[in-house]
Short mmCIF file of C-alpha atoms in Angstrom, two decimals:
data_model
loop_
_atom_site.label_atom_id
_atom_site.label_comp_id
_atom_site.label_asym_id
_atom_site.label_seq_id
_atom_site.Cartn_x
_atom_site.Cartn_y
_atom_site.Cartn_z
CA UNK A 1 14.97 246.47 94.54
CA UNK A 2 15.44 248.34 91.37
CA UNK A 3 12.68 250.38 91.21
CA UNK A 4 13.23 253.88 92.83
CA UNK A 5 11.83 253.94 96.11
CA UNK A 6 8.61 255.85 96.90
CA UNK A 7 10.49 259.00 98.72
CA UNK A 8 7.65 260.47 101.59
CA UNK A 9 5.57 263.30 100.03
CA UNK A 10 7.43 265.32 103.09
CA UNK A 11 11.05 265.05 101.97
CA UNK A 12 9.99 266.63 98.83
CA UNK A 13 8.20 269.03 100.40
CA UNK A 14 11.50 269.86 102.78
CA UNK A 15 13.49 269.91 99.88
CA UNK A 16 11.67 272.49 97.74
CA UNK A 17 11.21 274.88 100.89
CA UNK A 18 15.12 275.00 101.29
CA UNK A 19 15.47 275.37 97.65
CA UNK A 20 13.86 278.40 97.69
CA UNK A 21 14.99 279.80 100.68
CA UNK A 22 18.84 279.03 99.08
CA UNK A 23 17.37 281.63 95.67
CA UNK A 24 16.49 283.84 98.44
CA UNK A 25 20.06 283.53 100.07
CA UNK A 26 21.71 283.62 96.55
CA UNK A 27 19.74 286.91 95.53
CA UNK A 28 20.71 288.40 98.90
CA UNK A 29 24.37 287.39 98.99
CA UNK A 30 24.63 288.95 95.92
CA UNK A 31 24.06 292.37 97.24
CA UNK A 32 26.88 292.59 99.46
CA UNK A 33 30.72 293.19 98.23
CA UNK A 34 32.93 290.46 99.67
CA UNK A 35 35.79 291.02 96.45
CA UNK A 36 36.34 287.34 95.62
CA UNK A 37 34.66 285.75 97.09
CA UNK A 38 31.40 286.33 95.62
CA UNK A 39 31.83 284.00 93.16
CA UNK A 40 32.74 281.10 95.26
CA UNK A 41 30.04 282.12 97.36
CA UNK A 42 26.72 281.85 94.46
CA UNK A 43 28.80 278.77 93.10
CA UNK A 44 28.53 276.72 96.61
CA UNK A 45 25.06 278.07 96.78
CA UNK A 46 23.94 276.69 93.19
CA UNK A 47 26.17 273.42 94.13
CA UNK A 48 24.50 272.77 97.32
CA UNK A 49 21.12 273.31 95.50
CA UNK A 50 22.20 270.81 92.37
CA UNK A 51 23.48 268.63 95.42
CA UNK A 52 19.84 268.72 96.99
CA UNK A 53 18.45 268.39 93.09
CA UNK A 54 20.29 265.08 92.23
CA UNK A 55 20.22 263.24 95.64
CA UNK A 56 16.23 263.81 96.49
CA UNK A 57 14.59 264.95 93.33
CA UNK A 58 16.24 262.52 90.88
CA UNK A 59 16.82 259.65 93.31
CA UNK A 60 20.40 259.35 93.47
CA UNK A 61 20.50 259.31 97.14
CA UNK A 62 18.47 255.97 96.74
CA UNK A 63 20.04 254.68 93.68
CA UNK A 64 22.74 251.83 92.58
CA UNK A 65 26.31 252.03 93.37
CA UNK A 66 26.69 251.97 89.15
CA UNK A 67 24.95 255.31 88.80
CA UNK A 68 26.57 256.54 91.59
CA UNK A 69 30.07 255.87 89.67
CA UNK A 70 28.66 257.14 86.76
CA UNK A 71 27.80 260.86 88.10
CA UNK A 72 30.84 260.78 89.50
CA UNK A 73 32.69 260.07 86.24
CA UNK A 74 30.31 263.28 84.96
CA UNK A 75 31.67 265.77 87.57
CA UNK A 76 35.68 264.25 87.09
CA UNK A 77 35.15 265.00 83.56
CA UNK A 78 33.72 268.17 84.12
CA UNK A 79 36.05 269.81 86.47
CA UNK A 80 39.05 268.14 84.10
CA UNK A 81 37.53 270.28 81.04
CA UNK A 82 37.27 273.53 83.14
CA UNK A 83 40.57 272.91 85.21
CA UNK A 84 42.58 272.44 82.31
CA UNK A 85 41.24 275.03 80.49
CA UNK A 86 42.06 277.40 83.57
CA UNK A 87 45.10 276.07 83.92
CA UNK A 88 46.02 276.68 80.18
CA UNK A 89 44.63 280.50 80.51
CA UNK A 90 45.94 281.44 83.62
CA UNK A 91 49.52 280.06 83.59
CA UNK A 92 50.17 281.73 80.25
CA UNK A 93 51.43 285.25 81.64
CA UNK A 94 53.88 282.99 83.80
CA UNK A 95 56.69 282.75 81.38
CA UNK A 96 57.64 285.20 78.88
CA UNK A 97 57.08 284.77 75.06
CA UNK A 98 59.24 283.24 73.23
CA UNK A 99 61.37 285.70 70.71
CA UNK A 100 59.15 286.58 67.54
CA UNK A 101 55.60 285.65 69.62
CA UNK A 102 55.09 289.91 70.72
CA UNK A 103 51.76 291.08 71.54
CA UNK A 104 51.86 293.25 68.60
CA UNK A 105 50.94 290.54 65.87
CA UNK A 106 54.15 289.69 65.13
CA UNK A 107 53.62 285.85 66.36
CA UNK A 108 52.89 283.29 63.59
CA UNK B 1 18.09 229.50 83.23
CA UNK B 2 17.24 232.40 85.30
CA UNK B 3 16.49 234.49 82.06
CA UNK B 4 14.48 231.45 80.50
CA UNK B 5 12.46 231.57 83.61
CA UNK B 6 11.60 235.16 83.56
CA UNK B 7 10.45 235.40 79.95
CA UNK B 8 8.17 232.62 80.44
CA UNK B 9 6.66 234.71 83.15
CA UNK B 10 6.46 237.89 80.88
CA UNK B 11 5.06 236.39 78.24
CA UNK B 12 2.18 235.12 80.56
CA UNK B 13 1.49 238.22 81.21
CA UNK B 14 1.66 240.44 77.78
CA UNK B 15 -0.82 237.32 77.09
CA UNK B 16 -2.66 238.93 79.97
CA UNK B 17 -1.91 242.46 79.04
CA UNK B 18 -2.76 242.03 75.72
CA UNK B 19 0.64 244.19 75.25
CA UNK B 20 3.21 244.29 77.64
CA UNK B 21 5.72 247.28 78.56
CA UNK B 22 8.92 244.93 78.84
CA UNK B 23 10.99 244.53 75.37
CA UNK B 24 11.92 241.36 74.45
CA UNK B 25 15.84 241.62 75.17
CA UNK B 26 15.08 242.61 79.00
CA UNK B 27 14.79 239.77 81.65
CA UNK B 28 12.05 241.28 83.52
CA UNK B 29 10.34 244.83 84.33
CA UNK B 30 13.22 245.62 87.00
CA UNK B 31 16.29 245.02 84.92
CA UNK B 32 14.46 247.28 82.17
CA UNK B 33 13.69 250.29 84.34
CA UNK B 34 17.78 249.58 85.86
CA UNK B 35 18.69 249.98 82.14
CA UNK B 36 16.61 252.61 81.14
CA UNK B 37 17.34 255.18 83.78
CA UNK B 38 21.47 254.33 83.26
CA UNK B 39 20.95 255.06 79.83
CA UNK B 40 19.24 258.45 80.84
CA UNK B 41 22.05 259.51 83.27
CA UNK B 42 24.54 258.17 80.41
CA UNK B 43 22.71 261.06 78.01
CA UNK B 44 23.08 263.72 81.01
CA UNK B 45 26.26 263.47 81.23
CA UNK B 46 27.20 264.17 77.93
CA UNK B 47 24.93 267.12 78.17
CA UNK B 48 27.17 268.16 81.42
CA UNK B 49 29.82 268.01 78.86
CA UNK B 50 27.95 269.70 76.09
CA UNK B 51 27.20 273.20 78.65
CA UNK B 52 30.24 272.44 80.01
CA UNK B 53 32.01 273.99 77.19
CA UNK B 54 29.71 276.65 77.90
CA UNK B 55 30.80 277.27 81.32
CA UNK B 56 34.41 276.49 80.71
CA UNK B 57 34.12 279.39 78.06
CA UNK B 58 32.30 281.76 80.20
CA UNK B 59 34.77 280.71 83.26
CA UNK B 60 37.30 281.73 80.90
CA UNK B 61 36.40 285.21 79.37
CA UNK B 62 35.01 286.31 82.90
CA UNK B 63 38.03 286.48 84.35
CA UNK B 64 39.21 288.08 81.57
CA UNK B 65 36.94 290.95 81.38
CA UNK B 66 35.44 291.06 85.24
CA UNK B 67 34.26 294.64 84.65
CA UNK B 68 32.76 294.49 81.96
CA UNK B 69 31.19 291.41 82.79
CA UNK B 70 29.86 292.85 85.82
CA UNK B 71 28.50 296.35 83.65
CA UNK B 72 26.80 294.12 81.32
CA UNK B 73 25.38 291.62 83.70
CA UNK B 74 23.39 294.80 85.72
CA UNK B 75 21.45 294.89 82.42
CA UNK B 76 19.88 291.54 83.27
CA UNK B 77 16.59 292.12 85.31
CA UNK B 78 17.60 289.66 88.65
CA UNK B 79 14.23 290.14 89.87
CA UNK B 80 12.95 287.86 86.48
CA UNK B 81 15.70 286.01 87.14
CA UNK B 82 15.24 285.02 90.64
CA UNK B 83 11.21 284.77 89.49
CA UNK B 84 12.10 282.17 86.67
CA UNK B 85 14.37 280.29 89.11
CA UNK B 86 11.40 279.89 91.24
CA UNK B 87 8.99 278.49 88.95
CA UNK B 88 11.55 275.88 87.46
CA UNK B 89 11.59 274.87 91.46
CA UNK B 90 8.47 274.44 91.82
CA UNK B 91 8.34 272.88 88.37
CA UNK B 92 10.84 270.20 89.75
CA UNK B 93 9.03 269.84 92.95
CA UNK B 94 5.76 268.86 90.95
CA UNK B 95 7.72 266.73 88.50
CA UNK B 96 8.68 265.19 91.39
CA UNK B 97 5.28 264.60 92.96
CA UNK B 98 3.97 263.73 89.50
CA UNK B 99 6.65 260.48 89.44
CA UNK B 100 5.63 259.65 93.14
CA UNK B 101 1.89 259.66 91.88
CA UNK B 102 2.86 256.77 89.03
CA UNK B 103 4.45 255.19 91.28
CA UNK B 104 1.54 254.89 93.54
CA UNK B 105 -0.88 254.47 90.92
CA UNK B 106 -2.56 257.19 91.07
CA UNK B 107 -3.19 258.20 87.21
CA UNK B 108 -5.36 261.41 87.87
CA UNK B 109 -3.14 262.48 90.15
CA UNK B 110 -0.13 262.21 87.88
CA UNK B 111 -2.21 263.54 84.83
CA UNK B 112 -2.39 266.72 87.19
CA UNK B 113 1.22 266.57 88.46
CA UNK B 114 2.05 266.50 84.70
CA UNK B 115 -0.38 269.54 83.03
CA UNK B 116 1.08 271.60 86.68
CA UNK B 117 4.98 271.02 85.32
CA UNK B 118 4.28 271.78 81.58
CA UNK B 119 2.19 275.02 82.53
CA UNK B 120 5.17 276.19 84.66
CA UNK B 121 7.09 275.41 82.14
CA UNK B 122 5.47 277.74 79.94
CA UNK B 123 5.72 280.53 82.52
CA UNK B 124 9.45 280.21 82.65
CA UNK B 125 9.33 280.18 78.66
CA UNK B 126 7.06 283.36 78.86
CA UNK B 127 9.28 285.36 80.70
CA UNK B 128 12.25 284.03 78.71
CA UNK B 129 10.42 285.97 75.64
CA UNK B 130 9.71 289.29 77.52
CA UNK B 131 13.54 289.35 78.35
CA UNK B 132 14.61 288.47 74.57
CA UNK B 133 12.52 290.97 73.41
CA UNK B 134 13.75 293.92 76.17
CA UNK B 135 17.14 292.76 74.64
CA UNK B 136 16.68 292.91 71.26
CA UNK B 137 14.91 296.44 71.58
CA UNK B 138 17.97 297.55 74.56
CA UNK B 139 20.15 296.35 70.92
CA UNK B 140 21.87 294.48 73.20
CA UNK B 141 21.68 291.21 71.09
CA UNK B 142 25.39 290.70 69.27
CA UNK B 143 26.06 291.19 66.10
CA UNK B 144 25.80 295.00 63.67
CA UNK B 145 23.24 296.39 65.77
CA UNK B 146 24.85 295.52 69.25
CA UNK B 147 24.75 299.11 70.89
CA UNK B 148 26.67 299.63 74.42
CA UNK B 149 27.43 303.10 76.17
CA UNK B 150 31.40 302.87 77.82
CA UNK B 151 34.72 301.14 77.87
CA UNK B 152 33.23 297.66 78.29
CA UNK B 153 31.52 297.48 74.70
CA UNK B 154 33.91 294.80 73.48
CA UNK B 155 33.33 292.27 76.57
CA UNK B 156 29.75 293.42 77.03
CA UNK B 157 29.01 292.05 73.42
CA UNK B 158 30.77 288.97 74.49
CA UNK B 159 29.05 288.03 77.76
CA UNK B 160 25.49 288.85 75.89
CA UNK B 161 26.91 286.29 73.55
CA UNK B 162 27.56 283.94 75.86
CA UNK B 163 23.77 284.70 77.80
CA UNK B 164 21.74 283.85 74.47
CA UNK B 165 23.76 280.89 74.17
CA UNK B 166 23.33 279.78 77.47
CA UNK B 167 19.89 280.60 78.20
CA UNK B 168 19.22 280.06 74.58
CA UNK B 169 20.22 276.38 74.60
CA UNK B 170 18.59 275.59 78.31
CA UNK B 171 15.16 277.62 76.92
CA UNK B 172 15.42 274.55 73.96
CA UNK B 173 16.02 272.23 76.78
CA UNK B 174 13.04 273.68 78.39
CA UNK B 175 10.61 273.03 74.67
CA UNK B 176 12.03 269.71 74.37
CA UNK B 177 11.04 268.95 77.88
CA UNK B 178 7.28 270.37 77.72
CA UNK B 179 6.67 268.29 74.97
CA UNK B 180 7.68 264.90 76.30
CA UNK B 181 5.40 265.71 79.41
CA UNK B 182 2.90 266.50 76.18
CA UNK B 183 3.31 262.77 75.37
CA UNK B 184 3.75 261.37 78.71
CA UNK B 185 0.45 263.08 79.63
CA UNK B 186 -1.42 261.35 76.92
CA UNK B 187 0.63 257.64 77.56
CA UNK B 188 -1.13 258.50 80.76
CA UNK B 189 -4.63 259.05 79.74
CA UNK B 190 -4.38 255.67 78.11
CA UNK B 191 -3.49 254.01 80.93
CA UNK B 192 0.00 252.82 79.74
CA UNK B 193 1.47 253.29 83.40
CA UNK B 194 0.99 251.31 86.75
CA UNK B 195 3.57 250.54 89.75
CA UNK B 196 4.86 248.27 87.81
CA UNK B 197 5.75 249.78 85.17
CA UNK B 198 6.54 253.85 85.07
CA UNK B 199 9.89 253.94 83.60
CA UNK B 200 9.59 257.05 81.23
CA UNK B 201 7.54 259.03 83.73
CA UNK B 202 11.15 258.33 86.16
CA UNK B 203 13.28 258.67 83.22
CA UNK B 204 11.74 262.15 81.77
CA UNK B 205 11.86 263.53 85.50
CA UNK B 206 15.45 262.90 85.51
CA UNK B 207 15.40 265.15 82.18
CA UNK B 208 13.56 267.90 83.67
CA UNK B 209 15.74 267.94 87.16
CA UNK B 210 18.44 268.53 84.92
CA UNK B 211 17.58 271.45 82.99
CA UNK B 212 16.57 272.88 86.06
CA UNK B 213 20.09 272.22 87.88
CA UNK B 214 21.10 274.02 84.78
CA UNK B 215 19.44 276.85 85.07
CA UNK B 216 20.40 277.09 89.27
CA UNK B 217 23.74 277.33 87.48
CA UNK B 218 23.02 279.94 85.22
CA UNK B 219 21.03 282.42 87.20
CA UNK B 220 23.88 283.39 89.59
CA UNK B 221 26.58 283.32 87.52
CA UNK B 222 24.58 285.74 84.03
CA UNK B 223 22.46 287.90 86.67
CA UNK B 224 24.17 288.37 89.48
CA UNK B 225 27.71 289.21 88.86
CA UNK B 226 28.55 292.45 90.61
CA UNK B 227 24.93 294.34 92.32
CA UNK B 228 27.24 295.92 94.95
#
């Protein structure tokens, strides 16, 4: 069975109906101040919605264990490009500069 | 043995045919459409790399400059926003439908499926232009004539920098999309797709879901920063 199987007309249906009511929910949330976590907040609604995305609309759900290892290998790259960047930007107030490296341009 | 097997039985029937859809290096149909849609998530994911850097960079200089992320972000019409996200759903949910339909056979059906995802398509583009143009008469497009009332100026210029990239690069994603549906649409008037064989009609939806999962990505995080 390599070819995709035919998904029921009414799990693609089901899926586009929550999509939608997750833009509302994202729209909405959006309105209300929770500090920080508003960000985490539209980021597990747009994940959840990518989630529903990948597994119904392209298949994934029903596809091989190889593609399976292959998204996976996607997000692990991802979040290694975006951690490490974050952890480069964010740890760099941690520890003083070295002598000579001042804010004031007098670095290299 | 097995693959001698197999080709004779595809070349019986591209003698059938007349042409045949399976390439000559593929055993059969199967472990063509197996190869073709790896190859297509292979592409995605260096595309989740390539607006990766993107998002890395926008992670990066949002955290750095929250208000004035957050000023310059309430100059984004959501309501557009939240409209465009909408039609790029139901865009999916059609592509969707339009793969089940070549699956099942069903040309006129997926001819229909296909003309419904391009036209929304367009919509999404169309409103894409009436916001470029706001911008660029708002002078809110970087560069000498970038013009921005307060503190923020500095970052402001830089998240509208990172929105025409962003939106920018997904609206080419978007072009490139419409037009292979354009071609798809006409491989389908000629009858060049059956349950057997449907391969790019799978392979482009897997295109189009993308730009679309994309774009879920982008609407929270450039519209909806801070509407407290």
């Amino acid at each position: 069975m390599a070819h995709s199987p035919i998904v029921p007309q009414r799990v693609y249906w089901l899926v586009f109906i929550t999509l939608l009511l997750l833009t509302l929910v994202t729209v909405d949330v959006a309105f209300y101040d929770f500090g920080w976590l508003n960000i985490y907040l539209a980021l597990a609604l747009a994940t959840t919605k990518a989630l529903l995305v990948v597994l119904y609309f392209m298949h994934l759900k029903y596809s091989s264990r190889l593609i399976w290892g292959f998204v996976g290998a996607a997000l692990f790259w991802f979040l290694l490009l975006v951690g490490l960047t974050g952890a480069d930007i964010f740890t760099r107030e941690w520890v003083p500069d070295p002598p000579g490296w001042g804010a004031n341009g007098s670095g290299p | 043995m097995r693959a001698e097997m197999a080709s004779g039985a595809s070349s019986a029937t591209s003698v059938e045919l007349g042409r045949s859809p399976l390439a000559h290096h593929f055993d059969d149909l199967e472990q063509q459409f197996e190869a073709s849609t790896l190859g297509m998530w292979v592409f995605l994911i260096t595309e989740v790399m390539f607006f990766g850097g993107l998002f890395a960079s926008y992670a990066v200089y949002r955290s750095l400059y929250p208000e004035g992320f957050a000023v310059a972000s309430r100059r984004l019409d959501y309501l557009l926003g939240a409209f465009n996200t909408a039609v790029l759903i139901c865009s999916s949910l059609t592509m969707a439908l339009a793969v089940r339909s070549a699956q099942l056979g069903q040309s006129r059906a997926l001819r229909l499926f296909l003309a419904v995802t391009m036209a929304l398509g367009l919509v999404f583009l169309g409103v894409k232009v009436v916001e470029y143009s706001h911008k660029i008469h708002e002078h809110l497009v970087p560069g000498p004539s970038f013009r921005f009332e307060g503190p923020h100026a500095r970052a402001a210029q830089l998240f509208f920098s990172l929105y025409f990239a962003m939106t920018g690069l997904h609206a080419l994603h978007m072009v490139v999309g419409i037009g292979i549906l354009a071609v798809l649409w006409i491989l389908a008037w000629r009858g060049r797709f059956s349950p057997q064989y449907y391969t790019p009609v799978e392979v482009a939806g897997l295109y189009w879901h993308f730009v679309d999962i994309v774009w879920i990505y982008l609407f929270p995080l450039l519209y909806l920063i801070s509407r407290t």
